[in-house]
Short mmCIF file of C-alpha atoms and ligand atoms in Angstrom, two decimals:
data_model
loop_
_atom_site.label_atom_id
_atom_site.label_comp_id
_atom_site.label_asym_id
_atom_site.label_seq_id
_atom_site.Cartn_x
_atom_site.Cartn_y
_atom_site.Cartn_z
CA MET A 1 221.66 178.95 62.03
CA ASN A 2 219.46 175.58 61.86
CA LEU A 3 221.97 173.18 63.82
CA GLU A 4 220.02 170.02 62.65
CA CYS A 5 220.27 170.88 59.06
CA TYR A 6 224.34 171.79 59.41
CA LEU A 7 224.65 168.04 61.14
CA LYS A 8 222.77 166.32 58.43
CA ALA A 9 224.69 168.11 55.67
CA GLY A 10 227.81 167.35 57.64
CA ARG A 11 227.17 163.64 58.06
CA ILE A 12 226.26 163.35 54.32
CA ALA A 13 229.50 165.40 53.24
CA SER A 14 231.71 163.25 55.68
CA LYS A 15 230.47 159.88 53.98
CA VAL A 16 230.62 160.87 50.67
CA ARG A 17 234.33 162.42 51.26
CA GLU A 18 235.38 159.00 52.85
CA ALA A 19 233.92 156.86 49.91
CA ALA A 20 235.99 159.30 47.66
CA ARG A 21 239.12 158.83 49.65
CA ARG A 22 238.83 155.13 49.52
CA LYS A 23 238.14 154.76 45.83
CA TYR A 24 240.86 154.01 43.26
CA HIS A 25 240.35 156.94 40.84
CA VAL A 26 243.22 156.21 38.09
CA GLY A 27 241.53 155.84 34.83
CA SER A 28 238.15 157.52 35.71
CA THR A 29 237.24 160.60 33.87
CA LEU A 30 236.56 163.76 36.01
CA PHE A 31 233.08 163.91 34.62
CA ASP A 32 232.23 160.32 36.45
CA ILE A 33 233.93 161.37 39.52
CA CYS A 34 231.83 164.77 39.88
CA GLU A 35 228.64 163.21 38.69
CA SER A 36 229.22 160.16 41.05
CA VAL A 37 229.78 162.11 43.91
CA GLU A 38 226.80 164.42 43.43
CA ALA A 39 224.68 161.45 42.83
CA GLN A 40 225.66 159.85 46.11
CA ILE A 41 224.71 163.48 47.93
CA ARG A 42 221.24 163.63 46.39
CA GLY A 43 220.91 159.90 46.96
CA MET A 44 221.08 160.50 50.82
CA GLY A 45 218.62 163.10 50.74
CA ALA A 46 220.62 166.29 50.27
CA GLN A 47 221.81 168.67 47.56
CA PRO A 48 225.23 169.62 46.29
CA ALA A 49 226.09 173.05 47.41
CA PHE A 50 228.34 173.69 44.69
CA PRO A 51 229.52 171.66 41.73
CA VAL A 52 232.25 169.01 42.97
CA ASN A 53 235.71 170.68 42.27
CA ALA A 54 238.05 167.79 41.02
CA SER A 55 241.16 169.95 40.48
CA LEU A 56 244.37 168.01 39.31
CA ASN A 57 248.03 168.72 40.40
CA GLU A 58 248.85 172.57 39.88
CA ILE A 59 245.20 173.54 39.80
CA ALA A 60 244.42 174.19 43.46
CA ALA A 61 240.53 174.56 43.11
CA HIS A 62 237.69 175.76 40.91
CA TYR A 63 237.98 173.15 38.25
CA THR A 64 234.48 171.11 37.82
CA ALA A 65 233.91 168.89 34.87
CA GLU A 66 232.50 170.07 31.60
CA PRO A 67 229.58 168.26 29.92
CA GLY A 68 231.25 165.02 28.64
CA ASP A 69 234.56 165.96 30.11
CA GLN A 70 236.86 163.14 29.20
CA THR A 71 239.92 164.35 31.26
CA THR A 72 241.18 161.17 33.09
CA VAL A 73 243.17 160.71 36.04
CA LYS A 74 246.47 159.32 35.34
CA GLU A 75 248.80 157.32 37.76
CA GLY A 76 250.78 159.93 39.55
CA ASP A 77 248.12 162.82 39.27
CA VAL A 78 247.31 164.57 42.74
CA LEU A 79 243.52 165.30 42.67
CA LYS A 80 241.75 167.55 45.06
CA ILE A 81 237.95 166.41 45.49
CA ASP A 82 236.11 169.20 47.02
CA ILE A 83 232.57 168.48 48.16
CA GLY A 84 229.71 170.99 49.31
CA VAL A 85 226.34 169.48 50.77
CA HIS A 86 223.49 171.56 51.49
CA VAL A 87 220.47 170.94 53.25
CA ASP A 88 217.69 173.62 53.17
CA GLY A 89 220.67 175.97 52.04
CA TYR A 90 222.89 175.04 55.33
CA ILE A 91 226.21 173.99 53.67
CA ALA A 92 228.81 171.63 54.97
CA ASP A 93 232.04 172.13 52.79
CA THR A 94 234.81 169.41 52.89
CA ALA A 95 237.81 168.25 50.80
CA VAL A 96 240.14 165.37 50.32
CA THR A 97 243.49 165.03 48.48
CA VAL A 98 244.02 161.42 46.72
CA CYS A 99 247.07 160.54 44.98
CA TYR A 100 248.63 157.11 44.51
CA ASP A 101 252.39 158.01 44.19
CA PRO A 102 254.10 158.02 47.79
CA LYS A 103 256.26 160.71 46.92
CA TYR A 104 253.27 163.25 47.63
CA ASP A 105 252.44 161.40 50.97
CA SER A 106 253.99 163.94 53.29
CA LEU A 107 252.81 166.59 51.46
CA VAL A 108 249.19 165.51 51.71
CA LYS A 109 249.96 164.82 55.26
CA ALA A 110 251.22 168.30 56.01
CA ALA A 111 247.63 169.77 54.61
CA GLU A 112 245.82 167.18 56.70
CA SER A 113 247.93 167.88 59.95
CA ALA A 114 247.55 171.51 59.74
CA LEU A 115 243.80 170.95 59.49
CA ALA A 116 243.72 168.97 62.45
CA GLU A 117 245.94 171.19 64.49
CA ALA A 118 243.77 174.22 63.14
CA VAL A 119 240.59 172.44 64.37
CA ARG A 120 241.95 172.04 67.74
CA THR A 121 242.61 175.56 67.91
CA ALA A 122 239.11 176.66 66.91
CA ARG A 123 236.45 177.60 69.45
CA ALA A 124 234.31 180.39 70.33
CA ASN A 125 236.33 183.69 70.55
CA ALA A 126 239.61 182.09 68.90
CA LYS A 127 241.20 184.73 66.36
CA ALA A 128 241.10 183.75 63.02
CA SER A 129 244.72 185.04 62.72
CA ASP A 130 245.95 182.35 65.23
CA ILE A 131 244.27 179.74 63.15
CA GLY A 132 246.24 181.03 60.11
CA LYS A 133 249.22 181.08 62.35
CA VAL A 134 248.95 177.45 63.32
CA ILE A 135 248.27 176.44 59.74
CA GLU A 136 251.52 178.27 58.59
CA THR A 137 253.61 176.82 61.23
CA VAL A 138 252.54 173.11 60.93
CA ILE A 139 253.09 172.94 57.05
CA GLY A 140 256.23 175.12 57.49
CA ARG A 141 257.77 172.71 60.01
CA MET A 142 256.93 169.86 57.55
CA GLY A 143 259.06 171.67 54.88
CA TYR A 144 256.38 172.84 52.73
CA ARG A 145 254.75 176.07 51.83
CA PRO A 146 250.98 177.21 52.31
CA ILE A 147 248.92 178.96 49.72
CA GLN A 148 248.84 182.53 50.98
CA ASN A 149 245.87 184.02 48.95
CA LEU A 150 243.61 180.97 49.46
CA SER A 151 241.76 180.90 52.93
CA GLY A 152 238.65 179.19 54.82
CA HIS A 153 235.72 181.46 55.14
CA SER A 154 232.65 181.67 57.21
CA LEU A 155 229.18 180.21 55.65
CA GLN A 156 225.62 181.42 55.71
CA GLN A 157 222.23 179.99 54.31
CA TYR A 158 222.66 179.75 50.60
CA VAL A 159 226.15 181.81 50.98
CA ILE A 160 229.46 179.69 50.69
CA HIS A 161 231.69 182.74 51.20
CA ALA A 162 229.75 184.82 53.54
CA GLY A 163 232.53 187.59 54.12
CA LYS A 164 235.03 186.48 56.71
CA SER A 165 238.33 184.83 55.89
CA ILE A 166 240.35 182.52 57.82
CA PRO A 167 243.80 182.62 56.44
CA ASN A 168 246.25 180.07 56.04
CA ILE A 169 249.13 182.10 57.04
CA TRP A 170 249.78 184.45 60.01
CA THR A 171 248.68 187.94 59.02
CA VAL A 172 249.20 191.14 60.58
CA GLY A 173 246.39 193.62 61.58
CA SER A 174 242.60 193.02 61.28
CA SER A 175 241.07 189.81 62.52
CA PHE A 176 237.94 188.54 64.03
CA ALA A 177 237.02 186.13 66.66
CA LEU A 178 235.01 183.11 65.80
CA GLN A 179 231.27 183.28 66.68
CA PRO A 180 229.52 180.23 68.43
CA ASN A 181 226.59 180.77 66.05
CA GLU A 182 228.39 180.88 62.88
CA ALA A 183 229.94 178.10 60.69
CA TYR A 184 233.18 178.19 59.29
CA ALA A 185 235.13 176.27 56.67
CA ILE A 186 238.67 175.67 57.42
CA GLU A 187 240.90 174.64 54.53
CA PRO A 188 244.60 174.53 54.36
CA PHE A 189 246.39 174.40 51.02
CA ALA A 190 249.94 173.47 50.69
CA THR A 191 252.50 173.21 47.65
CA ILE A 192 256.29 172.30 47.82
CA LYS A 193 259.17 174.62 48.69
CA ASP A 194 259.84 175.58 45.12
CA GLY A 195 256.45 176.51 44.65
CA MET A 196 255.38 180.28 44.74
CA GLY A 197 252.82 179.56 47.62
CA VAL A 198 250.43 181.77 45.57
CA VAL A 199 247.71 181.07 43.01
CA HIS A 200 246.60 183.02 40.24
CA GLU A 201 243.32 182.64 37.93
CA GLY A 202 243.76 180.45 34.96
CA LYS A 203 241.90 180.68 31.62
CA VAL A 204 239.46 177.79 32.34
CA ARG A 205 236.26 178.88 33.72
CA ASN A 206 233.51 176.38 34.21
CA ILE A 207 231.73 177.22 37.53
CA TYR A 208 229.06 179.94 37.66
CA GLY A 209 226.70 181.93 40.08
CA ILE A 210 223.86 184.22 39.70
CA THR A 211 224.74 187.72 40.65
CA SER A 212 221.81 189.62 39.49
CA ARG A 213 218.36 188.55 38.61
CA LYS A 214 217.56 191.79 36.58
CA PRO A 215 216.09 190.86 33.27
CA SER A 216 218.67 190.89 30.56
CA LYS A 217 215.80 191.55 28.19
CA GLU A 218 216.58 188.62 26.06
CA LYS A 219 213.78 186.07 26.41
CA ASP A 220 215.64 182.88 26.02
CA ALA A 221 218.34 184.12 28.37
CA ASP A 222 215.99 185.60 31.06
CA GLU A 223 214.09 182.08 30.80
CA LEU A 224 217.20 180.07 31.67
CA LEU A 225 218.01 182.52 34.31
CA GLU A 226 214.78 181.91 36.01
CA MET A 227 215.55 178.01 35.78
CA ILE A 228 218.85 178.63 37.37
CA TRP A 229 217.35 180.78 40.15
CA ASN A 230 214.74 178.10 40.65
CA ARG A 231 217.19 175.29 40.97
CA TYR A 232 220.33 176.91 42.56
CA ARG A 233 219.46 180.38 43.93
CA THR A 234 222.82 182.12 44.48
CA LEU A 235 224.74 178.92 44.86
CA PRO A 236 227.31 177.99 42.24
CA PHE A 237 226.41 175.93 39.16
CA ALA A 238 227.91 173.99 36.32
CA LEU A 239 226.60 173.57 32.71
CA ARG A 240 226.55 169.93 33.02
CA TRP A 241 223.60 170.52 35.54
CA LEU A 242 221.66 172.07 32.94
CA THR A 243 222.03 169.63 29.89
CA ASP A 244 218.87 168.12 30.77
CA ALA A 245 217.02 170.98 29.64
CA TYR A 246 219.11 172.71 27.03
CA ASP A 247 221.49 171.09 24.49
CA GLU A 248 225.04 172.27 24.94
CA GLY A 249 225.57 174.50 22.19
CA ARG A 250 222.29 176.72 22.91
CA LEU A 251 223.18 176.37 26.75
CA ARG A 252 226.71 178.01 26.11
CA ARG A 253 225.66 180.71 23.94
CA LEU A 254 222.84 181.66 26.71
CA VAL A 255 225.05 181.61 29.53
CA ASP A 256 227.91 183.46 27.70
CA ALA A 257 225.11 186.26 27.17
CA LEU A 258 224.09 186.37 30.84
CA VAL A 259 227.62 186.42 31.72
CA ARG A 260 228.27 189.65 29.30
CA LYS A 261 225.15 190.99 31.05
CA LYS A 262 226.61 190.52 34.27
CA ASN A 263 223.64 188.47 35.47
CA ILE A 264 226.03 185.60 35.89
CA HIS A 265 229.57 185.51 37.10
CA VAL A 266 232.25 182.89 36.58
CA TYR A 267 234.72 181.32 38.81
CA PRO A 268 238.18 180.97 36.98
CA ILE A 269 240.49 177.89 38.01
CA LEU A 270 243.10 178.77 40.71
CA VAL A 271 246.36 177.83 39.48
CA GLU A 272 249.60 177.59 41.45
CA GLY A 273 252.06 180.40 40.74
CA ARG A 274 255.05 178.25 39.70
CA GLY A 275 252.93 175.43 38.35
CA LYS A 276 253.66 173.22 41.17
CA THR A 277 251.59 170.35 42.71
CA VAL A 278 248.92 171.64 45.38
CA VAL A 279 247.11 169.62 47.92
CA GLN A 280 244.17 170.67 50.22
CA ALA A 281 242.37 169.39 53.55
CA GLU A 282 239.04 170.87 54.63
CA HIS A 283 236.38 170.78 57.34
CA THR A 284 233.41 172.85 58.41
CA LEU A 285 232.86 173.52 61.95
CA ILE A 286 230.81 175.51 64.48
CA PRO A 287 232.78 176.94 67.22
CA THR A 288 231.51 176.17 71.01
CA ASP A 289 232.94 177.49 74.38
CA GLY A 290 235.24 174.44 74.73
CA GLY A 291 236.08 173.83 71.38
CA ALA A 292 234.31 173.29 67.88
CA ASN A 293 231.42 170.96 66.58
CA VAL A 294 233.13 169.73 63.34
CA ILE A 295 230.18 168.87 61.25
CA THR A 296 232.40 167.14 58.53
CA LEU A 297 234.31 164.77 60.90
MN1 MN B 1 235.42 173.42 49.81
MN1 MN B 2 235.69 176.02 51.37
#
């Protein structure tokens, strides 16, 4: 646990998120949005902890731009921009939902209010299940539905999902108490009442991460695996981060081979069960005795 690194990562993540919130994204490609946010992170002396997620409408999470992705934000789209920043592996994880159709304002507000209330509940020894209850209550009171099978998470150096989950609903049974020397991301997702309140995996898969460095015995693939390890360790990466060193066709063939050999796993996009619009808000915090140090505030 290195508080200085966390604070620096948090400050940068927060600045970049607020710049993304203020910007008018209609007409921009997801490629330009992702690349521009990542360039800002690097420009401030940190690194992206994962490819910027730019997930539209019924896609709740885990979409990042493909190389040359021409998908363009349209009027009426609801765009979740989820940003990870790391300093020496210490990660700040934060997200904002942008949309320009006022009909979604109160849905966006529901996720933001649930996050604000959850953050007020967070402190050393607070139970994760109580945070879930607060999130579910606030979203429900505003007439919406939390996404039940998405949750916040503990963070560790170079590990984004470090094993503990902070639910977005009230859960019976096993829970844990927040620890003062551990970082946690809290991230309410909400959809409308007609939604299922559950996400499932979609077909698109464009975020990857190393699971094993065991040589695949294919020389070219192992060279790529070594490059990915040297650049990103176990953190997630996108193909567009490697097109400086490989042409896209060859890169895809080698990555597919490494996926087949189980050296690399893929994170599929997560889609609302009834195809309804999803919104998200997220902060990273470190619990203290009296409250929490919200590093992405
Ligand atoms: Mn996130
Ligand atoms: Mn997160």
